[in-house]
Amino acid sequence: MTAKKSNIQTTIAAWEHDPGSGNSPDGGQLIQIPAPDLSASGFPTLIENPAEAPAPQLYKIASAEFRYWAAAASLNRASEFWSNQVPGITWQVGKVLPVDLYHGDDLNAYYDRVGLRFFQGNVGARTFYSGESPDVVCHEHGHAVLDAVKPQLWDAASIEVAAFHESFGDMSAILCQLQVPSMRHAVLLETGKTLYRSSRLSRLAEQLGWAIRQSNPTAVDPDCLRNAVNSFFYQDPDTLPSYTPGNSLSSEPHSFSRIFTSAFFEGMANMFKTKPLQDEENLLQVSLDMGKILINAVKAASVVPTFFSQVAVNMMQVANSLFPKSNYVQALKSGFLKHGIISPASSGVFTLAALKKNKVVLDLDHSSGSELPKLSLAVHEYNLGSDNIVVHSAAEVKHFNVAGANLDIGSMEAPAEDVAAKSFLEDLLRRGRLKLDNTVQGSAGIGSQFYAQDGHDRHTHELRKDGKDLILKRLRIDCCFHR
Ligand SMILES: [Zn+2]
């Protein structure tokens, strides 16, 4: 359980942003903070495993007691940040989000509409705990926040929507890091106040990145799991391979997410530059403003196959509405243009005059509800036990006529919803993520060949009976750290 409020202030030790540092699994900075009360914010969490909270005090690194309070500190940091941005919203799972710090042996963490699950994984003689890293905890917590705010993304049959969920996790980790005073101080020193530089802020989950590289050296970045400062340029995800080494782009959601995260990070760095002083106070203010812009834009964005560009233009719209005297719109626009998320050819939509004319207001949700429209997809060629399946299609009415950039000139043509859905399904099949019932499909079916290769259930989706139909449903958002 959580620390009870009392007159005696208890102090715990936790990681500032990660137990690792750069290309080392160690070297993360420790901070000391008052023991958090996980029930106190508008997004309460509860650590259910372990069931008993150790007495709040300073513990040695690598002890179970230290890990408990390190995880609690991260959960509290993320819950405080997001509940201030979107007050009054509750978790998809109910009032309190359960957290399991020791869900099994694996280098993994996931969110599954039951709670947050963290794992312990061995590399050589050493055990790593995914719940120990603030970057990982705030990333998973971000999935749950996004699911609370925009539940219709959960079942969307779209590569870009799945990738946005991953990007939101990373953006959440970055924004939550900036709530730590020592982090703001250190990142300004490390980057010379030019935020869009590789730094401890942009390098996410250094320790887990190291752990993965020990068995798969090219799977991730050389000094972290993912770096928010990168030069990936938008491409149609349907045209990308399902897997590539970490230094190139694939349609795998974590890989593809890096485009949006870097455009966001560059936009935020530009916002910081617009401030008269590049100091810690303004960095904190920019992180709070960015949180508001991002979450309100997500709420308003139409769910379509080209979801990145819809969120981007809504971010400019919200920035213009909430901060009309700032230069945030220009700052964000530069980031999105540079990474190809929006094309110069669609710039008529997001000129200041057009944004002012558009009466989009905060809290407006263009979605039709908590579920996306259903679409019947012909799938006879996959031997799935049915010639047709039903999917939740990213087929909401597109509110802004924007698109990503072509590699030569102009805007990319958005794929039709059924093409995007089929591409998403094929990706799931290639990556062994679709759980199939062998009694329906036969033991030699396409799903069975991938089943639990290493003893772990890696499935993210299943085909569920829905009356006479088979419907594609998400089981979990798996942030599996080794591929
Ligand atoms: Zn994730």
PDB file of C-alpha atoms in Angstrom, residues 39-253:
ATOM      1  CA  SER A  39      -3.821   7.240  -3.864  1.00  0.00           C
ATOM      2  CA  ALA A  40      -3.557  11.029  -3.739  1.00  0.00           C
ATOM      3  CA  SER A  41      -3.685  12.047  -7.413  1.00  0.00           C
ATOM      4  CA  GLY A  42      -6.574  12.014  -9.866  1.00  0.00           C
ATOM      5  CA  PHE A  43      -4.987   8.944 -11.511  1.00  0.00           C
ATOM      6  CA  PRO A  44      -4.498   6.694  -8.461  1.00  0.00           C
ATOM      7  CA  THR A  45      -2.419   3.534  -8.757  1.00  0.00           C
ATOM      8  CA  LEU A  46      -1.931   0.613  -6.394  1.00  0.00           C
ATOM      9  CA  ILE A  47       1.069  -1.707  -6.286  1.00  0.00           C
ATOM     10  CA  GLU A  48      -0.585  -5.098  -5.764  1.00  0.00           C
ATOM     11  CA  ASN A  49       2.554  -7.180  -6.155  1.00  0.00           C
ATOM     12  CA  PRO A  50       4.308  -7.025  -3.753  1.00  0.00           C
ATOM     13  CA  ALA A  51       1.219  -6.669  -1.588  1.00  0.00           C
ATOM     14  CA  GLU A  52       3.006  -5.131   1.356  1.00  0.00           C
ATOM     15  CA  ALA A  53       4.747  -1.774   1.116  1.00  0.00           C
ATOM     16  CA  PRO A  54       8.093  -1.661   2.922  1.00  0.00           C
ATOM     17  CA  ALA A  55       8.387   1.099   5.494  1.00  0.00           C
ATOM     18  CA  PRO A  56       9.291   4.275   3.637  1.00  0.00           C
ATOM     19  CA  GLN A  57      12.947   5.031   4.237  1.00  0.00           C
ATOM     20  CA  LEU A  58      16.248   5.106   2.374  1.00  0.00           C
ATOM     21  CA  TYR A  59      17.179   1.652   1.116  1.00  0.00           C
ATOM     22  CA  LYS A  60      20.189   0.255  -0.687  1.00  0.00           C
ATOM     23  CA  ILE A  61      20.073   0.051  -4.483  1.00  0.00           C
ATOM     24  CA  ALA A  62      19.315  -3.484  -5.672  1.00  0.00           C
ATOM     25  CA  SER A  63      17.145  -4.261  -2.652  1.00  0.00           C
ATOM     26  CA  ALA A  64      13.480  -5.141  -3.138  1.00  0.00           C
ATOM     27  CA  GLU A  65      12.558  -2.298  -0.789  1.00  0.00           C
ATOM     28  CA  PHE A  66      14.442   0.201  -2.936  1.00  0.00           C
ATOM     29  CA  ARG A  67      12.750  -1.116  -6.082  1.00  0.00           C
ATOM     30  CA  TYR A  68       9.333  -0.738  -4.501  1.00  0.00           C
ATOM     31  CA  TRP A  69       9.792   2.931  -3.703  1.00  0.00           C
ATOM     32  CA  ALA A  70      11.595   3.599  -7.002  1.00  0.00           C
ATOM     33  CA  ALA A  71       8.556   2.280  -8.864  1.00  0.00           C
ATOM     34  CA  ALA A  72       6.171   4.171  -6.570  1.00  0.00           C
ATOM     35  CA  ALA A  73       8.058   7.416  -7.244  1.00  0.00           C
ATOM     36  CA  SER A  74       7.733   6.945 -11.021  1.00  0.00           C
ATOM     37  CA  LEU A  75       4.047   6.036 -10.823  1.00  0.00           C
ATOM     38  CA  ASN A  76       3.341   9.060  -8.682  1.00  0.00           C
ATOM     39  CA  ARG A  77       5.330  11.382 -10.955  1.00  0.00           C
ATOM     40  CA  ALA A  78       3.309  10.278 -13.987  1.00  0.00           C
ATOM     41  CA  SER A  79      -0.054  10.288 -12.204  1.00  0.00           C
ATOM     42  CA  GLU A  80       0.471  13.762 -10.807  1.00  0.00           C
ATOM     43  CA  PHE A  81       1.559  15.111 -14.185  1.00  0.00           C
ATOM     44  CA  TRP A  82      -1.326  13.715 -16.231  1.00  0.00           C
ATOM     45  CA  SER A  83      -4.110  14.156 -13.688  1.00  0.00           C
ATOM     46  CA  ASN A  84      -3.302  17.865 -13.628  1.00  0.00           C
ATOM     47  CA  GLN A  85      -3.599  17.951 -17.433  1.00  0.00           C
ATOM     48  CA  VAL A  86      -6.855  16.020 -17.716  1.00  0.00           C
ATOM     49  CA  PRO A  87      -8.688  16.311 -14.396  1.00  0.00           C
ATOM     50  CA  GLY A  88     -11.816  14.212 -13.936  1.00  0.00           C
ATOM     51  CA  ILE A  89     -10.865  11.344 -16.248  1.00  0.00           C
ATOM     52  CA  THR A  90     -10.680   7.842 -14.797  1.00  0.00           C
ATOM     53  CA  TRP A  91      -8.773   4.765 -15.882  1.00  0.00           C
ATOM     54  CA  GLN A  92     -10.302   2.268 -18.278  1.00  0.00           C
ATOM     55  CA  VAL A  93      -9.887  -0.378 -15.568  1.00  0.00           C
ATOM     56  CA  GLY A  94     -11.822   1.592 -12.947  1.00  0.00           C
ATOM     57  CA  LYS A  95     -10.941   3.995 -10.190  1.00  0.00           C
ATOM     58  CA  VAL A  96      -7.480   2.608  -9.367  1.00  0.00           C
ATOM     59  CA  LEU A  97      -4.846   1.194 -11.746  1.00  0.00           C
ATOM     60  CA  PRO A  98      -3.292  -2.023 -10.330  1.00  0.00           C
ATOM     61  CA  VAL A  99       0.456  -2.506 -10.744  1.00  0.00           C
ATOM     62  CA  ASP A 100       2.405  -5.767 -10.659  1.00  0.00           C
ATOM     63  CA  LEU A 101       6.160  -5.244 -10.285  1.00  0.00           C
ATOM     64  CA  TYR A 102       7.058  -8.946 -10.660  1.00  0.00           C
ATOM     65  CA  HIS A 103       4.721 -10.406 -13.268  1.00  0.00           C
ATOM     66  CA  GLY A 104       7.224 -12.975 -14.552  1.00  0.00           C
ATOM     67  CA  ASP A 105      10.661 -13.718 -15.950  1.00  0.00           C
ATOM     68  CA  ASP A 106      11.227 -11.702 -19.108  1.00  0.00           C
ATOM     69  CA  LEU A 107      12.683  -8.450 -20.376  1.00  0.00           C
ATOM     70  CA  ASN A 108       9.255  -6.982 -20.771  1.00  0.00           C
ATOM     71  CA  ALA A 109       6.514  -4.677 -19.538  1.00  0.00           C
ATOM     72  CA  TYR A 110       2.946  -4.224 -20.704  1.00  0.00           C
ATOM     73  CA  TYR A 111      -0.452  -2.675 -20.137  1.00  0.00           C
ATOM     74  CA  ASP A 112      -3.481  -4.873 -20.701  1.00  0.00           C
ATOM     75  CA  ARG A 113      -6.620  -3.137 -19.393  1.00  0.00           C
ATOM     76  CA  VAL A 114      -6.161  -5.063 -16.166  1.00  0.00           C
ATOM     77  CA  GLY A 115      -3.159  -3.100 -15.016  1.00  0.00           C
ATOM     78  CA  LEU A 116       0.524  -2.373 -15.553  1.00  0.00           C
ATOM     79  CA  ARG A 117       2.776  -5.447 -15.613  1.00  0.00           C
ATOM     80  CA  PHE A 118       6.509  -5.312 -15.091  1.00  0.00           C
ATOM     81  CA  PHE A 119       8.963  -8.192 -15.330  1.00  0.00           C
ATOM     82  CA  GLN A 120      12.383  -9.328 -14.223  1.00  0.00           C
ATOM     83  CA  GLY A 121      14.811 -10.636 -16.846  1.00  0.00           C
ATOM     84  CA  ASN A 122      18.249 -12.225 -16.623  1.00  0.00           C
ATOM     85  CA  VAL A 123      21.209 -11.186 -18.724  1.00  0.00           C
ATOM     86  CA  GLY A 124      24.146 -13.396 -17.772  1.00  0.00           C
ATOM     87  CA  ALA A 125      24.262 -13.482 -13.996  1.00  0.00           C
ATOM     88  CA  ARG A 126      22.480 -10.201 -13.564  1.00  0.00           C
ATOM     89  CA  THR A 127      18.735  -9.611 -13.168  1.00  0.00           C
ATOM     90  CA  PHE A 128      17.068  -6.519 -14.549  1.00  0.00           C
ATOM     91  CA  TYR A 129      13.729  -5.224 -13.335  1.00  0.00           C
ATOM     92  CA  SER A 130      11.672  -3.237 -15.837  1.00  0.00           C
ATOM     93  CA  GLY A 131       9.642  -1.611 -13.028  1.00  0.00           C
ATOM     94  CA  GLU A 132      12.794   0.004 -11.674  1.00  0.00           C
ATOM     95  CA  SER A 133      13.237   2.424 -14.586  1.00  0.00           C
ATOM     96  CA  PRO A 134      11.216   5.664 -14.481  1.00  0.00           C
ATOM     97  CA  ASP A 135      11.392   5.766 -18.299  1.00  0.00           C
ATOM     98  CA  VAL A 136       9.764   2.337 -18.552  1.00  0.00           C
ATOM     99  CA  VAL A 137       7.199   2.943 -15.799  1.00  0.00           C
ATOM    100  CA  CYS A 138       6.158   6.338 -17.211  1.00  0.00           C
ATOM    101  CA  HIS A 139       5.964   4.806 -20.708  1.00  0.00           C
ATOM    102  CA  GLU A 140       3.593   2.040 -19.541  1.00  0.00           C
ATOM    103  CA  HIS A 141       1.626   4.489 -17.421  1.00  0.00           C
ATOM    104  CA  GLY A 142       1.331   6.632 -20.582  1.00  0.00           C
ATOM    105  CA  HIS A 143      -0.400   3.747 -22.389  1.00  0.00           C
ATOM    106  CA  ALA A 144      -2.981   3.626 -19.585  1.00  0.00           C
ATOM    107  CA  VAL A 145      -3.464   7.421 -19.650  1.00  0.00           C
ATOM    108  CA  LEU A 146      -3.950   7.426 -23.419  1.00  0.00           C
ATOM    109  CA  ASP A 147      -6.393   4.534 -23.092  1.00  0.00           C
ATOM    110  CA  ALA A 148      -8.364   6.537 -20.515  1.00  0.00           C
ATOM    111  CA  VAL A 149      -8.445   9.624 -22.738  1.00  0.00           C
ATOM    112  CA  LYS A 150      -8.904   7.950 -26.138  1.00  0.00           C
ATOM    113  CA  PRO A 151     -10.192   4.380 -25.659  1.00  0.00           C
ATOM    114  CA  GLN A 152     -11.106   3.945 -29.317  1.00  0.00           C
ATOM    115  CA  LEU A 153      -7.393   3.684 -30.193  1.00  0.00           C
ATOM    116  CA  TRP A 154      -7.217   0.334 -28.365  1.00  0.00           C
ATOM    117  CA  ASP A 155      -8.690  -1.892 -31.079  1.00  0.00           C
ATOM    118  CA  ALA A 156      -7.824   0.263 -34.105  1.00  0.00           C
ATOM    119  CA  ALA A 157      -6.591  -1.858 -37.015  1.00  0.00           C
ATOM    120  CA  SER A 158      -3.945   0.655 -38.033  1.00  0.00           C
ATOM    121  CA  ILE A 159      -0.153   0.540 -37.852  1.00  0.00           C
ATOM    122  CA  GLU A 160       0.074   4.285 -37.351  1.00  0.00           C
ATOM    123  CA  VAL A 161      -2.415   4.317 -34.471  1.00  0.00           C
ATOM    124  CA  ALA A 162      -0.534   1.473 -32.731  1.00  0.00           C
ATOM    125  CA  ALA A 163       2.711   3.388 -33.243  1.00  0.00           C
ATOM    126  CA  PHE A 164       1.169   6.538 -31.796  1.00  0.00           C
ATOM    127  CA  HIS A 165       0.353   4.619 -28.593  1.00  0.00           C
ATOM    128  CA  GLU A 166       4.072   3.800 -28.299  1.00  0.00           C
ATOM    129  CA  SER A 167       5.073   7.361 -29.059  1.00  0.00           C
ATOM    130  CA  PHE A 168       2.693   8.629 -26.389  1.00  0.00           C
ATOM    131  CA  GLY A 169       4.396   6.330 -23.868  1.00  0.00           C
ATOM    132  CA  ASP A 170       7.787   7.804 -24.751  1.00  0.00           C
ATOM    133  CA  MET A 171       6.479  11.380 -24.804  1.00  0.00           C
ATOM    134  CA  SER A 172       4.962  10.766 -21.380  1.00  0.00           C
ATOM    135  CA  ALA A 173       8.329   9.520 -20.093  1.00  0.00           C
ATOM    136  CA  ILE A 174      10.035  12.668 -21.412  1.00  0.00           C
ATOM    137  CA  LEU A 175       7.454  15.080 -19.986  1.00  0.00           C
ATOM    138  CA  CYS A 176       7.454  13.302 -16.611  1.00  0.00           C
ATOM    139  CA  GLN A 177      11.273  13.434 -16.480  1.00  0.00           C
ATOM    140  CA  LEU A 178      11.077  17.194 -16.843  1.00  0.00           C
ATOM    141  CA  GLN A 179       9.091  17.425 -13.616  1.00  0.00           C
ATOM    142  CA  VAL A 180      12.267  16.465 -11.714  1.00  0.00           C
ATOM    143  CA  PRO A 181      14.312  19.590 -10.835  1.00  0.00           C
ATOM    144  CA  SER A 182      17.714  17.855 -11.025  1.00  0.00           C
ATOM    145  CA  MET A 183      16.808  16.544 -14.466  1.00  0.00           C
ATOM    146  CA  ARG A 184      16.013  20.007 -15.792  1.00  0.00           C
ATOM    147  CA  HIS A 185      19.268  21.317 -14.389  1.00  0.00           C
ATOM    148  CA  ALA A 186      21.316  18.466 -15.841  1.00  0.00           C
ATOM    149  CA  VAL A 187      19.772  18.522 -19.301  1.00  0.00           C
ATOM    150  CA  LEU A 188      20.374  22.255 -19.702  1.00  0.00           C
ATOM    151  CA  LEU A 189      24.012  21.699 -18.794  1.00  0.00           C
ATOM    152  CA  GLU A 190      24.389  18.673 -21.042  1.00  0.00           C
ATOM    153  CA  THR A 191      22.803  20.281 -24.112  1.00  0.00           C
ATOM    154  CA  GLY A 192      24.144  23.813 -23.652  1.00  0.00           C
ATOM    155  CA  LYS A 193      20.457  24.865 -23.492  1.00  0.00           C
ATOM    156  CA  THR A 194      19.814  23.564 -27.020  1.00  0.00           C
ATOM    157  CA  LEU A 195      17.285  20.942 -26.076  1.00  0.00           C
ATOM    158  CA  TYR A 196      17.152  19.081 -29.386  1.00  0.00           C
ATOM    159  CA  ARG A 197      20.432  17.301 -28.749  1.00  0.00           C
ATOM    160  CA  SER A 198      20.985  13.752 -27.619  1.00  0.00           C
ATOM    161  CA  SER A 199      20.990  13.859 -23.842  1.00  0.00           C
ATOM    162  CA  ARG A 200      19.814  11.989 -20.789  1.00  0.00           C
ATOM    163  CA  LEU A 201      16.381  13.449 -21.600  1.00  0.00           C
ATOM    164  CA  SER A 202      16.188  12.132 -25.159  1.00  0.00           C
ATOM    165  CA  ARG A 203      17.818   8.739 -24.446  1.00  0.00           C
ATOM    166  CA  LEU A 204      15.028   6.527 -23.182  1.00  0.00           C
ATOM    167  CA  ALA A 205      15.565   3.444 -21.010  1.00  0.00           C
ATOM    168  CA  GLU A 206      19.337   3.204 -21.178  1.00  0.00           C
ATOM    169  CA  GLN A 207      19.571   0.180 -18.884  1.00  0.00           C
ATOM    170  CA  LEU A 208      17.062  -1.924 -20.822  1.00  0.00           C
ATOM    171  CA  GLY A 209      18.747  -0.861 -24.052  1.00  0.00           C
ATOM    172  CA  TRP A 210      22.013  -2.261 -22.693  1.00  0.00           C
ATOM    173  CA  ALA A 211      20.340  -5.506 -21.593  1.00  0.00           C
ATOM    174  CA  ILE A 212      18.867  -6.049 -25.073  1.00  0.00           C
ATOM    175  CA  ARG A 213      22.150  -5.312 -26.851  1.00  0.00           C
ATOM    176  CA  GLN A 214      23.854  -8.152 -24.962  1.00  0.00           C
ATOM    177  CA  SER A 215      21.847 -10.681 -26.957  1.00  0.00           C
ATOM    178  CA  ASN A 216      20.861  -8.627 -29.987  1.00  0.00           C
ATOM    179  CA  PRO A 217      23.472  -5.902 -30.609  1.00  0.00           C
ATOM    180  CA  THR A 218      21.686  -4.122 -33.462  1.00  0.00           C
ATOM    181  CA  ALA A 219      18.092  -4.303 -32.200  1.00  0.00           C
ATOM    182  CA  VAL A 220      18.140  -0.936 -30.456  1.00  0.00           C
ATOM    183  CA  ASP A 221      20.166   2.276 -30.255  1.00  0.00           C
ATOM    184  CA  PRO A 222      23.840   1.987 -29.152  1.00  0.00           C
ATOM    185  CA  ASP A 223      23.252   3.992 -25.961  1.00  0.00           C
ATOM    186  CA  CYS A 224      19.575   3.546 -25.062  1.00  0.00           C
ATOM    187  CA  LEU A 225      16.359   1.782 -26.037  1.00  0.00           C
ATOM    188  CA  ARG A 226      15.103   4.649 -28.235  1.00  0.00           C
ATOM    189  CA  ASN A 227      16.384   8.157 -28.754  1.00  0.00           C
ATOM    190  CA  ALA A 228      13.882  11.003 -29.212  1.00  0.00           C
ATOM    191  CA  VAL A 229      16.534  12.912 -31.127  1.00  0.00           C
ATOM    192  CA  ASN A 230      16.679  11.099 -34.444  1.00  0.00           C
ATOM    193  CA  SER A 231      16.474  11.883 -38.139  1.00  0.00           C
ATOM    194  CA  PHE A 232      13.716   9.527 -39.230  1.00  0.00           C
ATOM    195  CA  PHE A 233      11.419  11.016 -41.863  1.00  0.00           C
ATOM    196  CA  TYR A 234       7.777  10.036 -42.274  1.00  0.00           C
ATOM    197  CA  GLN A 235       6.934   7.223 -44.670  1.00  0.00           C
ATOM    198  CA  ASP A 236       3.767   5.288 -45.366  1.00  0.00           C
ATOM    199  CA  PRO A 237       4.064   2.457 -42.810  1.00  0.00           C
ATOM    200  CA  ASP A 238       2.391   0.044 -45.248  1.00  0.00           C
ATOM    201  CA  THR A 239       5.477   0.270 -47.449  1.00  0.00           C
ATOM    202  CA  LEU A 240       7.999  -0.568 -44.704  1.00  0.00           C
ATOM    203  CA  PRO A 241       9.325  -3.992 -43.660  1.00  0.00           C
ATOM    204  CA  SER A 242       7.875  -5.521 -40.497  1.00  0.00           C
ATOM    205  CA  TYR A 243      11.337  -5.667 -38.893  1.00  0.00           C
ATOM    206  CA  THR A 244      14.618  -3.859 -39.359  1.00  0.00           C
ATOM    207  CA  PRO A 245      17.691  -3.205 -37.198  1.00  0.00           C
ATOM    208  CA  GLY A 246      17.260  -0.371 -34.709  1.00  0.00           C
ATOM    209  CA  ASN A 247      19.040   2.165 -36.907  1.00  0.00           C
ATOM    210  CA  SER A 248      16.389   2.029 -39.637  1.00  0.00           C
ATOM    211  CA  LEU A 249      12.651   2.354 -39.805  1.00  0.00           C
ATOM    212  CA  SER A 250      10.135  -0.490 -39.846  1.00  0.00           C
ATOM    213  CA  SER A 251       6.374  -0.754 -39.452  1.00  0.00           C
ATOM    214  CA  GLU A 252       6.824  -2.325 -35.999  1.00  0.00           C
ATOM    215  CA  PRO A 253       4.997   0.117 -33.675  1.00  0.00           C
TER     216      PRO A 253
END
